[in-house]
PDB file of C-alpha atoms in Angstrom:
ATOM      1  CA  MET W   1       0.000   0.000   0.000  1.00 46.00           C
ATOM      2  CA  SER W   2       2.884   2.363   0.713  1.00 48.00           C
ATOM      3  CA  SER W   3       4.741   3.932  -2.161  1.00 49.00           C
ATOM      4  CA  SER W   4       8.348   5.113  -2.457  1.00 50.00           C
ATOM      5  CA  PRO W   5       8.842   8.877  -2.589  1.00 51.00           C
ATOM      6  CA  ALA W   6      10.043  10.426  -5.800  1.00 51.00           C
ATOM      7  CA  PRO W   7      13.806  11.158  -6.058  1.00 55.00           C
ATOM      8  CA  GLY W   8      14.627  14.364  -4.209  1.00 53.00           C
ATOM      9  CA  ALA W   9      11.226  14.495  -2.512  1.00 50.00           C
ATOM     10  CA  SER W  10      10.967  14.560   1.268  1.00 56.00           C
ATOM     11  CA  PRO W  11       9.459  11.396   2.757  1.00 58.00           C
ATOM     12  CA  SER W  12       5.835  11.502   3.838  1.00 64.00           C
ATOM     13  CA  PRO W  13       5.173  11.693   7.600  1.00 66.00           C
ATOM     14  CA  LEU W  14       3.154   8.508   7.141  1.00 69.00           C
ATOM     15  CA  SER W  15       6.114   6.594   5.727  1.00 71.00           C
ATOM     16  CA  SER W  16       7.338   5.731   9.226  1.00 76.00           C
ATOM     17  CA  ILE W  17       3.994   4.169  10.175  1.00 78.00           C
ATOM     18  CA  PRO W  18       3.853   0.364   9.765  1.00 84.00           C
ATOM     19  CA  ASP W  19       1.788  -0.837   6.818  1.00 83.00           C
ATOM     20  CA  SER W  20      -0.422  -2.845   9.182  1.00 84.00           C
ATOM     21  CA  ILE W  21      -1.480   0.362  10.948  1.00 84.00           C
ATOM     22  CA  ARG W  22      -1.957   2.220   7.673  1.00 84.00           C
ATOM     23  CA  ASP W  23      -4.064  -0.622   6.295  1.00 83.00           C
ATOM     24  CA  LEU W  24      -6.166  -0.635   9.471  1.00 83.00           C
ATOM     25  CA  PHE W  25      -7.084   3.056   9.466  1.00 86.00           C
ATOM     26  CA  LEU W  26      -6.786   4.191   5.862  1.00 85.00           C
ATOM     27  CA  PRO W  27      -8.704   3.159   2.726  1.00 84.00           C
ATOM     28  CA  PRO W  28      -6.925   1.032   0.099  1.00 82.00           C
ATOM     29  CA  GLY W  29      -4.925   3.164  -2.299  1.00 85.00           C
ATOM     30  CA  PHE W  30      -4.469   6.008   0.184  1.00 87.00           C
ATOM     31  CA  PRO W  31      -3.681   8.826  -0.479  1.00 87.00           C
ATOM     32  CA  ASP W  32      -4.583   8.648  -4.177  1.00 89.00           C
ATOM     33  CA  SER W  33      -7.975   7.014  -3.602  1.00 88.00           C
ATOM     34  CA  VAL W  34      -9.337   9.847  -1.440  1.00 88.00           C
ATOM     35  CA  THR W  35      -9.330  13.632  -1.416  1.00 92.00           C
ATOM     36  CA  PRO W  36      -6.396  15.467   0.248  1.00 91.00           C
ATOM     37  CA  ASP W  37      -8.515  16.572   3.208  1.00 92.00           C
ATOM     38  CA  TYR W  38      -9.519  13.018   4.199  1.00 91.00           C
ATOM     39  CA  LEU W  39      -6.804  12.404   6.819  1.00 91.00           C
ATOM     40  CA  PRO W  40      -6.953  15.897   8.409  1.00 92.00           C
ATOM     41  CA  TYR W  41     -10.720  15.443   8.712  1.00 91.00           C
ATOM     42  CA  GLN W  42     -10.287  12.099  10.487  1.00 90.00           C
ATOM     43  CA  LEU W  43      -7.652  13.470  12.851  1.00 91.00           C
ATOM     44  CA  TRP W  44      -9.796  16.466  13.775  1.00 91.00           C
ATOM     45  CA  SER W  45     -12.874  14.250  14.218  1.00 89.00           C
ATOM     46  CA  LEU W  46     -11.107  11.774  16.514  1.00 88.00           C
ATOM     47  CA  PRO W  47     -11.269  13.959  19.668  1.00 90.00           C
ATOM     48  CA  THR W  48     -14.994  14.562  19.151  1.00 87.00           C
ATOM     49  CA  HIS W  49     -15.601  10.803  19.025  1.00 82.00           C
ATOM     50  CA  VAL W  50     -13.594  10.262  22.216  1.00 86.00           C
ATOM     51  CA  THR W  51     -15.345  13.041  24.147  1.00 87.00           C
ATOM     52  CA  GLY W  52     -18.684  11.928  22.735  1.00 82.00           C
ATOM     53  CA  HIS W  53     -18.358   8.439  24.198  1.00 75.00           C
ATOM     54  CA  LEU W  54     -17.036   9.860  27.454  1.00 82.00           C
ATOM     55  CA  SER W  55     -20.003  12.241  27.670  1.00 84.00           C
ATOM     56  CA  HIS W  56     -22.411   9.422  26.862  1.00 73.00           C
ATOM     57  CA  SER W  57     -21.092   7.294  29.731  1.00 72.00           C
ATOM     58  CA  LEU W  58     -21.308  10.194  32.170  1.00 78.00           C
ATOM     59  CA  ALA W  59     -24.810  11.017  30.956  1.00 81.00           C
ATOM     60  CA  THR W  60     -25.965   7.412  31.407  1.00 71.00           C
ATOM     61  CA  SER W  61     -24.590   7.336  34.948  1.00 70.00           C
ATOM     62  CA  SER W  62     -26.313  10.630  35.748  1.00 76.00           C
ATOM     63  CA  LEU W  63     -29.615   9.445  34.313  1.00 76.00           C
ATOM     64  CA  LEU W  64     -29.568   6.264  36.389  1.00 69.00           C
ATOM     65  CA  THR W  65     -28.713   8.236  39.515  1.00 70.00           C
ATOM     66  CA  ALA W  66     -31.501  10.717  38.813  1.00 74.00           C
ATOM     67  CA  VAL W  67     -34.183   8.023  38.577  1.00 67.00           C
ATOM     68  CA  GLY W  68     -32.969   6.448  41.825  1.00 66.00           C
ATOM     69  CA  VAL W  69     -31.448   3.179  40.652  1.00 60.00           C
ATOM     70  CA  SER W  70     -29.004   3.139  43.529  1.00 58.00           C
ATOM     71  CA  THR W  71     -31.532   3.889  46.283  1.00 56.00           C
ATOM     72  CA  SER W  72     -34.988   2.574  45.373  1.00 54.00           C
ATOM     73  CA  PRO W  73     -36.402  -0.958  45.422  1.00 58.00           C
ATOM     74  CA  ALA W  74     -35.612  -2.741  42.177  1.00 55.00           C
ATOM     75  CA  ALA W  75     -39.193  -3.333  41.042  1.00 46.00           C
ATOM     76  CA  THR W  76     -40.302   0.247  41.548  1.00 56.00           C
ATOM     77  CA  VAL W  77     -37.223   1.595  39.852  1.00 56.00           C
ATOM     78  CA  ALA W  78     -37.635  -0.712  36.855  1.00 51.00           C
ATOM     79  CA  LEU W  79     -41.225   0.391  36.241  1.00 54.00           C
ATOM     80  CA  SER W  80     -40.581   4.083  36.772  1.00 65.00           C
ATOM     81  CA  ALA W  81     -37.406   4.079  34.702  1.00 64.00           C
ATOM     82  CA  SER W  82     -39.071   2.196  31.846  1.00 59.00           C
ATOM     83  CA  ILE W  83     -41.895   4.718  31.590  1.00 68.00           C
ATOM     84  CA  LYS W  84     -39.511   7.647  31.708  1.00 73.00           C
ATOM     85  CA  TRP W  85     -37.228   6.089  29.110  1.00 67.00           C
ATOM     86  CA  ILE W  86     -40.153   5.440  26.743  1.00 70.00           C
ATOM     87  CA  ILE W  87     -41.325   9.053  26.986  1.00 79.00           C
ATOM     88  CA  LYS W  88     -37.774  10.337  26.605  1.00 76.00           C
ATOM     89  CA  ASP W  89     -37.122   8.196  23.530  1.00 73.00           C
ATOM     90  CA  GLY W  90     -40.461   9.253  22.046  1.00 78.00           C
ATOM     91  CA  VAL W  91     -39.418  12.890  22.275  1.00 83.00           C
ATOM     92  CA  GLY W  92     -36.147  11.935  20.614  1.00 80.00           C
ATOM     93  CA  ALA W  93     -37.946  10.220  17.756  1.00 77.00           C
ATOM     94  CA  LEU W  94     -39.889  13.428  17.183  1.00 84.00           C
ATOM     95  CA  GLY W  95     -36.597  15.283  16.811  1.00 84.00           C
ATOM     96  CA  ARG W  96     -35.367  12.938  14.074  1.00 78.00           C
ATOM     97  CA  PHE W  97     -38.736  13.249  12.327  1.00 80.00           C
ATOM     98  CA  ILE W  98     -38.427  17.040  12.270  1.00 82.00           C
ATOM     99  CA  VAL W  99     -34.914  16.888  10.836  1.00 81.00           C
ATOM    100  CA  GLY W 100     -35.813  14.419   8.099  1.00 72.00           C
ATOM    101  CA  SER W 101     -38.867  16.338   7.002  1.00 68.00           C
ATOM    102  CA  ARG W 102     -37.487  19.873   7.230  1.00 73.00           C
ATOM    103  CA  PHE W 103     -33.750  19.999   6.540  1.00 72.00           C
ATOM    104  CA  SER W 104     -33.086  17.267   3.974  1.00 65.00           C
ATOM    105  CA  ALA W 105     -32.574  19.681   1.064  1.00 67.00           C
ATOM    106  CA  GLU W 106     -29.944  21.736   2.914  1.00 78.00           C
ATOM    107  CA  PHE W 107     -27.547  18.896   3.724  1.00 80.00           C
ATOM    108  CA  ASP W 108     -26.019  18.660   0.245  1.00 81.00           C
ATOM    109  CA  GLU W 109     -25.269  22.385   0.067  1.00 82.00           C
ATOM    110  CA  ASP W 110     -22.929  22.698   3.068  1.00 86.00           C
ATOM    111  CA  PRO W 111     -22.428  19.286   4.688  1.00 88.00           C
ATOM    112  CA  ARG W 112     -19.485  20.283   6.869  1.00 86.00           C
ATOM    113  CA  ARG W 113     -21.413  23.118   8.444  1.00 89.00           C
ATOM    114  CA  TRP W 114     -24.347  20.823   9.201  1.00 91.00           C
ATOM    115  CA  ARG W 115     -21.987  18.186  10.605  1.00 90.00           C
ATOM    116  CA  LEU W 116     -20.706  20.801  13.065  1.00 91.00           C
ATOM    117  CA  VAL W 117     -24.264  21.793  13.976  1.00 93.00           C
ATOM    118  CA  ALA W 118     -25.082  18.119  14.532  1.00 93.00           C
ATOM    119  CA  GLU W 119     -22.112  17.698  16.891  1.00 92.00           C
ATOM    120  CA  LEU W 120     -23.077  20.811  18.851  1.00 94.00           C
ATOM    121  CA  LEU W 121     -26.677  19.651  19.252  1.00 94.00           C
ATOM    122  CA  SER W 122     -25.597  16.188  20.360  1.00 93.00           C
ATOM    123  CA  THR W 123     -23.140  17.606  22.894  1.00 92.00           C
ATOM    124  CA  ALA W 124     -25.745  20.008  24.264  1.00 95.00           C
ATOM    125  CA  GLY W 125     -28.201  17.133  24.594  1.00 94.00           C
ATOM    126  CA  LEU W 126     -25.679  15.063  26.532  1.00 92.00           C
ATOM    127  CA  GLY W 127     -25.009  18.057  28.766  1.00 94.00           C
ATOM    128  CA  LEU W 128     -28.696  18.270  29.641  1.00 95.00           C
ATOM    129  CA  GLU W 129     -28.733  14.571  30.504  1.00 91.00           C
ATOM    130  CA  VAL W 130     -25.695  15.006  32.764  1.00 90.00           C
ATOM    131  CA  ALA W 131     -27.586  17.817  34.514  1.00 94.00           C
ATOM    132  CA  THR W 132     -30.319  15.368  35.596  1.00 90.00           C
ATOM    133  CA  SER W 133     -28.086  14.175  38.448  1.00 87.00           C
ATOM    134  CA  LEU W 134     -27.889  17.757  39.730  1.00 90.00           C
ATOM    135  CA  TYR W 135     -31.614  18.431  39.300  1.00 92.00           C
ATOM    136  CA  PRO W 136     -33.398  15.051  39.612  1.00 88.00           C
ATOM    137  CA  GLN W 137     -36.693  16.807  40.297  1.00 90.00           C
ATOM    138  CA  SER W 138     -36.559  18.074  36.699  1.00 91.00           C
ATOM    139  CA  PHE W 139     -35.627  14.696  35.251  1.00 87.00           C
ATOM    140  CA  MET W 140     -38.315  14.476  32.574  1.00 87.00           C
ATOM    141  CA  LEU W 141     -37.738  18.014  31.327  1.00 91.00           C
ATOM    142  CA  LEU W 142     -33.952  17.732  31.181  1.00 93.00           C
ATOM    143  CA  ALA W 143     -33.856  14.144  29.902  1.00 89.00           C
ATOM    144  CA  SER W 144     -36.459  14.759  27.206  1.00 90.00           C
ATOM    145  CA  ALA W 145     -34.787  17.980  26.075  1.00 93.00           C
ATOM    146  CA  GLY W 146     -31.451  16.197  26.076  1.00 93.00           C
ATOM    147  CA  LYS W 147     -32.773  13.315  24.025  1.00 89.00           C
ATOM    148  CA  PHE W 148     -34.419  15.760  21.635  1.00 92.00           C
ATOM    149  CA  GLY W 149     -31.121  17.573  21.096  1.00 93.00           C
ATOM    150  CA  GLN W 150     -29.262  14.319  20.512  1.00 92.00           C
ATOM    151  CA  ALA W 151     -31.939  13.134  18.096  1.00 90.00           C
ATOM    152  CA  LEU W 152     -31.671  16.366  16.121  1.00 91.00           C
ATOM    153  CA  GLY W 153     -27.922  15.884  15.987  1.00 92.00           C
ATOM    154  CA  LYS W 154     -28.216  12.273  14.886  1.00 89.00           C
ATOM    155  CA  GLY W 155     -30.877  13.090  12.323  1.00 88.00           C
ATOM    156  CA  MET W 156     -28.577  15.709  10.808  1.00 90.00           C
ATOM    157  CA  GLY W 157     -25.315  13.861  11.253  1.00 88.00           C
ATOM    158  CA  LYS W 158     -26.122  10.582   9.531  1.00 86.00           C
ATOM    159  CA  PRO W 159     -27.284  11.918   6.135  1.00 87.00           C
ATOM    160  CA  VAL W 160     -24.645  14.654   6.154  1.00 90.00           C
ATOM    161  CA  PHE W 161     -21.943  12.115   6.866  1.00 87.00           C
ATOM    162  CA  ARG W 162     -22.983  10.083   3.817  1.00 88.00           C
ATOM    163  CA  VAL W 163     -22.439  13.205   1.710  1.00 89.00           C
ATOM    164  CA  ILE W 164     -19.011  13.707   3.282  1.00 90.00           C
ATOM    165  CA  GLN W 165     -18.032  10.074   2.695  1.00 89.00           C
ATOM    166  CA  THR W 166     -19.015  10.349  -0.952  1.00 91.00           C
ATOM    167  CA  HIS W 167     -16.859  13.460  -1.215  1.00 90.00           C
ATOM    168  CA  PHE W 168     -13.848  11.594   0.175  1.00 91.00           C
ATOM    169  CA  ALA W 169     -14.301   8.588  -2.128  1.00 90.00           C
ATOM    170  CA  ARG W 170     -12.309   9.864  -5.081  1.00 89.00           C
ATOM    171  CA  SER W 171     -12.136   6.372  -6.622  1.00 90.00           C
ATOM    172  CA  GLN W 172     -15.844   5.653  -6.092  1.00 88.00           C
ATOM    173  CA  ASN W 173     -14.779   3.616  -3.065  1.00 92.00           C
ATOM    174  CA  VAL W 174     -17.488   4.761  -0.659  1.00 90.00           C
ATOM    175  CA  GLY W 175     -17.665   1.317   0.933  1.00 91.00           C
ATOM    176  CA  ALA W 176     -13.962   1.301   1.784  1.00 93.00           C
ATOM    177  CA  VAL W 177     -14.112   4.844   3.152  1.00 92.00           C
ATOM    178  CA  ALA W 178     -17.160   3.967   5.276  1.00 89.00           C
ATOM    179  CA  ALA W 179     -15.531   0.779   6.577  1.00 91.00           C
ATOM    180  CA  LYS W 180     -12.415   2.651   7.671  1.00 92.00           C
ATOM    181  CA  GLU W 181     -14.608   5.241   9.371  1.00 89.00           C
ATOM    182  CA  GLU W 182     -15.887   2.424  11.590  1.00 89.00           C
ATOM    183  CA  VAL W 183     -12.301   1.601  12.557  1.00 92.00           C
ATOM    184  CA  TRP W 184     -11.625   5.231  13.499  1.00 92.00           C
ATOM    185  CA  GLU W 185     -14.805   5.397  15.573  1.00 88.00           C
ATOM    186  CA  VAL W 186     -14.195   2.092  17.391  1.00 90.00           C
ATOM    187  CA  ALA W 187     -10.643   3.161  18.257  1.00 92.00           C
ATOM    188  CA  ALA W 188     -12.010   6.430  19.632  1.00 91.00           C
ATOM    189  CA  GLN W 189     -14.740   4.531  21.478  1.00 87.00           C
ATOM    190  CA  MET W 190     -12.193   2.355  23.280  1.00 91.00           C
ATOM    191  CA  VAL W 191     -10.235   5.419  24.395  1.00 92.00           C
ATOM    192  CA  GLY W 192     -13.450   7.139  25.455  1.00 89.00           C
ATOM    193  CA  LEU W 193     -14.615   4.114  27.454  1.00 87.00           C
ATOM    194  CA  MET W 194     -11.288   3.818  29.261  1.00 91.00           C
ATOM    195  CA  ALA W 195     -11.430   7.526  30.077  1.00 91.00           C
ATOM    196  CA  SER W 196     -15.012   7.067  31.287  1.00 87.00           C
ATOM    197  CA  VAL W 197     -14.007   4.325  33.719  1.00 87.00           C
ATOM    198  CA  ALA W 198     -11.185   6.490  35.075  1.00 88.00           C
ATOM    199  CA  VAL W 199     -13.424   9.543  35.515  1.00 87.00           C
ATOM    200  CA  LEU W 200     -16.271   7.574  37.126  1.00 81.00           C
ATOM    201  CA  ARG W 201     -13.877   5.889  39.560  1.00 84.00           C
ATOM    202  CA  THR W 202     -12.446   9.279  40.474  1.00 86.00           C
ATOM    203  CA  LEU W 203     -15.932  10.658  41.092  1.00 78.00           C
ATOM    204  CA  GLU W 204     -16.849   7.589  43.132  1.00 76.00           C
ATOM    205  CA  GLY W 205     -13.718   7.987  45.246  1.00 77.00           C
ATOM    206  CA  SER W 206     -14.349  11.682  45.889  1.00 75.00           C
ATOM    207  CA  ALA W 207     -17.975  10.971  46.822  1.00 65.00           C
ATOM    208  CA  GLY W 208     -16.844   8.332  49.315  1.00 60.00           C
TER     209      GLY W 208
END
């Protein structure tokens, strides 16, 4: 997959990376098979994936604390939590419906802008869910608003990302580009999950 630099040309920064790592994260034929901004995009997106998974873990912990999982009898908690989760997810579904019916025509015009908007909405939604542990009396309001924000972000992000992937696939290799995107996201997920465990243990220790 790697190619030798032309005589007199400076070696690529990627030339020192083992082929096995390059093959894992980059599409076949890189860099000729994708646009020049493919790798910078992935590198800039990586921190958002890591913090996204970290935020999701913190939000889940806060949601469970807010509905009383750690203090209430199991049966009562299960019933109450199920009802609240159904309502919360229903509000989220409404958000995706609004995005699909209202904004579909705009996504092709400026996909990168809409991808940023999607990330901001998702992060704001997670922030509202984290706030449920601070204000459990407002659980339904905060959790539903948080889910709505995340659903808006997801509804925007998925179609916009397909446009971005098509842009990167210079050799009509959308499948390869999409497959490598999964590798980038899983790698970020693992880092985010490890960071989540460390943060939650720190919070648990400080609470004790």
